[in-house]
Amino acid sequence: AKELGNEVPTAPLIFLKPASSVIDGGAAIVLPKDAGRVDFEGEIGVVIGTRLSRATREQAAAAVRGIVAVNDV
């Protein structure tokens, strides 16, 4: 938010990337023809393997199946 000149939130935000937004490593990234500015950045992805609701800290930690490096385009 800060780098774009927006107000910085006081609490952390959660961004969801659905499974349909993931491609194989090395696969071509296809951009829409009308795409103007395209930003990219490295992210840390957390793979959650269990559906949870009102989980304890221990339950949430046990549901993590992996941590991955993500190229967010």
Short mmCIF file of C-alpha atoms in Angstrom, two decimals:
data_model
loop_
_atom_site.label_atom_id
_atom_site.label_comp_id
_atom_site.label_asym_id
_atom_site.label_seq_id
_atom_site.Cartn_x
_atom_site.Cartn_y
_atom_site.Cartn_z
CA ALA A 1 0.00 0.00 0.00
CA LYS A 2 2.77 2.41 0.95
CA GLU A 3 4.64 2.02 -2.35
CA LEU A 4 1.43 2.87 -4.25
CA GLY A 5 0.76 5.92 -2.08
CA ASN A 6 -2.22 4.33 -0.33
CA GLU A 7 -3.02 4.29 3.37
CA VAL A 8 -1.22 1.44 5.12
CA PRO A 9 -3.69 -0.88 6.91
CA THR A 10 -3.37 -1.24 10.66
CA ALA A 11 -4.13 -4.99 10.53
CA PRO A 12 -2.66 -7.65 8.18
CA LEU A 13 -4.61 -8.39 4.99
CA ILE A 14 -5.15 -11.83 3.49
CA PHE A 15 -4.96 -12.23 -0.28
CA LEU A 16 -6.48 -15.35 -1.82
CA LYS A 17 -5.10 -16.81 -5.02
CA PRO A 18 -7.40 -19.60 -6.25
CA ALA A 19 -5.94 -22.84 -7.60
CA SER A 20 -6.92 -21.71 -11.13
CA SER A 21 -4.36 -18.90 -10.89
CA VAL A 22 -1.43 -21.30 -10.56
CA ILE A 23 0.63 -22.58 -13.51
CA ASP A 24 3.45 -25.13 -13.67
CA GLY A 25 7.01 -24.02 -13.09
CA GLY A 26 8.52 -22.93 -16.40
CA ALA A 27 5.12 -22.51 -18.08
CA ALA A 28 4.52 -19.33 -20.08
CA ILE A 29 2.67 -16.51 -18.35
CA VAL A 30 -0.08 -15.40 -20.73
CA LEU A 31 -1.11 -11.76 -20.37
CA PRO A 32 -4.28 -10.24 -21.86
CA LYS A 33 -3.59 -8.30 -25.08
CA ASP A 34 -4.93 -5.11 -23.51
CA ALA A 35 -2.79 -5.41 -20.38
CA GLY A 36 -1.14 -2.10 -19.69
CA ARG A 37 1.24 -1.96 -16.78
CA VAL A 38 2.07 -5.40 -15.40
CA ASP A 39 3.71 -5.64 -11.99
CA PHE A 40 5.45 -8.67 -10.55
CA GLU A 41 6.92 -9.54 -7.20
CA GLY A 42 8.12 -12.49 -5.21
CA GLU A 43 5.72 -13.82 -2.61
CA ILE A 44 5.65 -16.54 0.00
CA GLY A 45 2.81 -19.01 -0.58
CA VAL A 46 1.31 -21.15 2.16
CA VAL A 47 -0.35 -24.39 1.06
CA ILE A 48 -3.22 -25.30 3.39
CA GLY A 49 -4.30 -28.94 3.12
CA THR A 50 -7.25 -29.04 5.53
CA ARG A 51 -10.49 -27.06 5.69
CA LEU A 52 -10.54 -25.13 8.97
CA SER A 53 -12.92 -22.90 10.89
CA ARG A 54 -12.07 -21.11 14.14
CA ALA A 55 -8.91 -23.19 14.43
CA THR A 56 -6.52 -23.05 17.32
CA ARG A 57 -2.94 -22.06 16.64
CA GLU A 58 -1.94 -25.74 16.82
CA GLN A 59 -4.71 -26.86 14.42
CA ALA A 60 -3.75 -24.14 11.93
CA ALA A 61 -0.08 -25.10 12.07
CA ALA A 62 -0.96 -28.78 11.55
CA ALA A 63 -3.01 -27.89 8.43
CA VAL A 64 -0.04 -26.31 6.61
CA ARG A 65 1.16 -28.70 3.89
CA GLY A 66 3.96 -26.55 2.51
CA ILE A 67 5.59 -23.17 2.04
CA VAL A 68 6.52 -22.18 -1.52
CA ALA A 69 8.16 -19.30 -3.36
CA VAL A 70 5.65 -17.66 -5.73
CA ASN A 71 6.16 -15.35 -8.73
CA ASP A 72 3.13 -13.07 -8.44
CA VAL A 73 2.42 -11.43 -11.81
#
